[in-house]
Amino acid sequence: MSLLNLLLLILVVAALGYFIGRSRALKSAKGDQAALHSRPHHYGWNVAIFASLPALLVMVAFVLLQALVVPNSVLKEISPELIESTGSRSLVMTQVQTISNGLEAAVENGLIAEENIATLDVQTADVRALIQEAGVVLGADVNAEMLESAKTLKDRVKKWSFIRNILIVVISLAGLIYAIIRTNKDFRARNVVENSIIALLVAAASIAIFTTIGIVLSMTFETLRFFELYPASQYFFGTQWAANFRGGSALGVLPLLWGTLYISLIALAVAVPIGLFAAIYLSEYASPLMRSVAKPTLEVLAGIPTIVYGLFALTTFGPFLLGLFGKGGALGVEWMADGRSVLTAGIVMGIMLIPFVSSLSDDIINSVPQAMRDGSYGLGATQSETVRQVILPAALPGVVGAILLAASRAIGETMIVVMGAGATAAIFYESPDRFINPFEIMTTITTRIVAQLTGDGAFNSPETLVAFALGLTLFCLTLMLNVYALYIVRKYQERYV
Amino acid sequence: MTSKHDIDTQYNDNQTRDLDMNNIKISAKKVQVYYGDAHAIKDVDVEIQDKTVTAFIGPSGCGKSTFLRSLNRMNDTIDICRVEGEILLDNENIYDKRVDPVQLRAKVGMVFQKPNPFPKSIYDNIAYGPRIHGLAKNKAELDDIVEKSLRRGAIWNEVKDRLHAPGTGLSGGQQQRLCIARAIATEPEVLLMDEPCSALDPIATAQVEELIDELRSNYSVVIVTHSMQQAARVSQKTAFFHLGNLVEYGDTGQIFTNPQDSRTESYITGRIG
């Protein structure tokens, strides 16, 4: 029985349990619903939960355990020579697994009988062709030992699956029977159902939290590996970024950090005023009709994928800026040599962020109580005085939160930078012009992470591992911003409203 | 009761003088207010006198708050609201095109049902209006205005040591007195109060009522209230609204002791409302 069928079986048992539990509860109360402690459907759900939840949990645990134990047990038996000749253990294992899957598929498609697999031999049959016919493509010919390992793997998986199926069906039925026995009119089924709902919600919340912890931990370990290969002081304080896959790279984070902050700063300088003013207009001045049209339109901007913005930067906005500031441009200055620049990426990123700032700020401004506006108008204040002196201060914590959220987005943005600002890190040592001039090409942490990880490099050189250090740096940067945002909101929340 | 009798007598004296002194502050003629299609105020004629407390009473939804809000054009902030007819403030129609509603509201201050101090310090709450209208030439003058307003708002002694603490940190009754002081600070000629005590406890209510009585010496006060006792306690003139109509308007004593209209009588004796 496959996993999917097993899942269906459990659900069928649970559904059955629902009806049994419900009717049993009613019967114990002699059909009088008011005599029951809980509503009839609570009894149904109680049985359904006992029939499915433990079985499903065991199933997940079993599948994880099987994926860990079975391939390893086969791998242990593979000779060192084979591993040597193939390259690495993981490569051998991948091939063995593919062959095993192929054999399985072949049996399912009726290309070979189950009992004949044991006698299958590389000498007498073209295993690769057989597997290929079943729809599984193999990179290399099958050698004898691999085929034997694949057979063992297939057998063991089968044995484990069998045990698994029995175990889970038993658990499911045991849960069903246990819950049915407990069902009577005084049983507090509602509390059980309520608690299960809490457990479900807690599980959902903890998955998110544990994933975050997992990501941070894995990045931390890789970063520590990086610092074994590359001195931390040079990473943190190095003023040069020159990654070179032949080795001898300069991997200082400062130029990238500078590029990230510089571009983000320009983006915020564009997005914050425009977004905030748009929000004030929408929430305070616009007529309901105008608002109902303008707000969704503005929010469309937020739905555009950033790669499209990047394209806009590369093909439209960059050349436009070059036409203004470049050689022979409209302004007659020669400040810009390339369409890609800090300014191009910064402004386009700013446009991307406008809906973030405006939409969030608009919601926050709207949530300022009408009593505040009335109070101000009642004293003879004009609309703009009211906005500036009463509404904005009251909305400040939320607006700051919106701005910092936009800042996090700016710091994490990749595609617009790749296409709008280039791939060369800021250069500190030539002349100040080379890293202060906004018309220069510059790049950010995110684009370098992509660049360091794409390609054939194995994860054992500082040039690739630096990506994890960069990722962790970025994470810390946005984390600090978020913490600061929380701090601002907390600090002013008491004072305002 | 004797004091009320005194007021009534005094009031009757005033009224006899009214005709020659013409101290009518606000005069409404044939006022209609519409919310979209709903006709909220129908044909209201009323004359509100200077240095008098006028109470608007009536059951919920009778339009008394709506009418109050049309006296300083606060209804302008509601899109679907439309006002017809004439409201004269010192013989000038406030719905005239030449009248700037912002200036009007500086002259006709308003205190709301729920205390609504700004999320600023007590000082800044009071200084808000004077700053906007440029009433103080320098910091010392502004300090002076703030102190004077807080004293007139009968809250100075409670807040003088914490002028820079947030106004939102005060108790409900203090907040309402702060809002009254804030309205006074812009030196209005008329003070509109929309159920100023409905969110307050009895002690705070008593304090605010006392304050309203004191304010009468300088301003024309119009108060909307659900409490008939309050109307009887603080006002000299009372207007009874019912279903958008002004049913009866006259001296408070007369309205409560000898109403002319049967609807007024039913309301004050608790049969409708």
CSV table of C-alpha atoms in Angstrom, one decimal, chain B residues 79-169:
chain,number,residue,atom,x,y,z
B,79,ASP,CA,-19.7,64.2,2.6
B,80,ILE,CA,-23.4,63.3,2.4
B,81,CYS,CA,-24.6,66.0,4.7
B,82,ARG,CA,-26.4,69.1,3.3
B,83,VAL,CA,-27.7,72.1,5.2
B,84,GLU,CA,-30.3,74.5,3.9
B,85,GLY,CA,-31.7,77.7,5.4
B,86,GLU,CA,-29.9,80.5,7.3
B,87,ILE,CA,-27.9,80.4,10.4
B,88,LEU,CA,-26.8,83.9,11.5
B,89,LEU,CA,-23.9,84.4,13.8
B,90,ASP,CA,-23.9,88.1,14.8
B,91,ASN,CA,-26.2,88.7,11.9
B,92,GLU,CA,-23.9,87.1,9.4
B,93,ASN,CA,-25.0,83.9,7.6
B,94,ILE,CA,-22.4,81.3,8.4
B,95,TYR,CA,-23.3,79.3,5.3
B,96,ASP,CA,-22.5,82.3,3.1
B,97,LYS,CA,-19.9,81.5,0.5
B,98,ARG,CA,-17.6,84.3,1.8
B,99,VAL,CA,-17.4,82.6,5.3
B,100,ASP,CA,-14.4,80.5,5.9
B,101,PRO,CA,-15.5,77.5,8.0
B,102,VAL,CA,-12.1,77.3,9.5
B,103,GLN,CA,-12.3,80.8,10.9
B,104,LEU,CA,-15.9,80.2,11.9
B,105,ARG,CA,-14.9,77.2,14.0
B,106,ALA,CA,-12.3,79.3,15.8
B,107,LYS,CA,-15.2,81.6,16.8
B,108,VAL,CA,-17.6,78.8,17.6
B,109,GLY,CA,-15.7,76.2,19.7
B,110,MET,CA,-16.8,72.7,20.2
B,111,VAL,CA,-16.5,70.1,23.0
B,112,PHE,CA,-17.4,66.5,22.1
B,113,GLN,CA,-19.2,63.7,23.7
B,114,LYS,CA,-16.1,61.6,24.3
B,115,PRO,CA,-13.1,63.5,25.7
B,116,ASN,CA,-10.7,63.6,22.8
B,117,PRO,CA,-7.4,65.1,23.9
B,118,PHE,CA,-4.7,65.0,21.2
B,119,PRO,CA,-1.8,62.6,21.7
B,120,LYS,CA,0.3,65.4,23.0
B,121,SER,CA,1.3,66.9,26.3
B,122,ILE,CA,-1.3,68.8,28.3
B,123,TYR,CA,0.5,72.0,27.5
B,124,ASP,CA,0.5,71.3,23.8
B,125,ASN,CA,-3.1,70.3,23.8
B,126,ILE,CA,-4.1,73.8,25.2
B,127,ALA,CA,-1.5,75.6,23.0
B,128,TYR,CA,-2.8,73.9,19.9
B,129,GLY,CA,-5.4,76.5,19.0
B,130,PRO,CA,-3.5,79.6,20.0
B,131,ARG,CA,-0.5,78.4,18.0
B,132,ILE,CA,-2.6,77.8,14.9
B,133,HIS,CA,-4.4,81.1,15.1
B,134,GLY,CA,-1.3,83.0,16.2
B,135,LEU,CA,-2.8,84.3,19.4
B,136,ALA,CA,0.5,84.5,21.3
B,137,LYS,CA,3.4,86.7,20.3
B,138,ASN,CA,6.0,84.8,22.3
B,139,LYS,CA,6.5,81.9,24.7
B,140,ALA,CA,5.6,83.9,27.8
B,141,GLU,CA,2.3,84.9,26.3
B,142,LEU,CA,1.5,81.4,25.3
B,143,ASP,CA,2.4,80.1,28.8
B,144,ASP,CA,0.0,82.8,30.0
B,145,ILE,CA,-2.8,81.7,27.7
B,146,VAL,CA,-2.3,78.0,28.7
B,147,GLU,CA,-2.5,78.8,32.4
B,148,LYS,CA,-5.5,81.1,32.0
B,149,SER,CA,-7.4,78.5,30.0
B,150,LEU,CA,-6.5,75.7,32.4
B,151,ARG,CA,-7.7,77.8,35.3
B,152,ARG,CA,-10.9,78.6,33.5
B,153,GLY,CA,-11.3,75.0,32.7
B,154,ALA,CA,-11.1,74.3,36.5
B,155,ILE,CA,-8.2,71.8,36.0
B,156,TRP,CA,-5.1,74.0,36.6
B,157,ASN,CA,-4.6,72.8,40.2
B,158,GLU,CA,-4.6,69.2,39.1
B,159,VAL,CA,-2.2,69.5,36.2
B,160,LYS,CA,0.0,72.5,36.9
B,161,ASP,CA,2.9,70.2,38.0
B,162,ARG,CA,2.7,68.0,35.0
B,163,LEU,CA,2.0,70.2,32.1
B,164,HIS,CA,4.3,68.2,29.9
B,165,ALA,CA,2.8,64.8,30.7
B,166,PRO,CA,0.6,63.4,28.0
B,167,GLY,CA,-3.0,64.6,28.0
B,168,THR,CA,-4.2,61.1,27.3
B,169,GLY,CA,-2.9,60.0,30.7
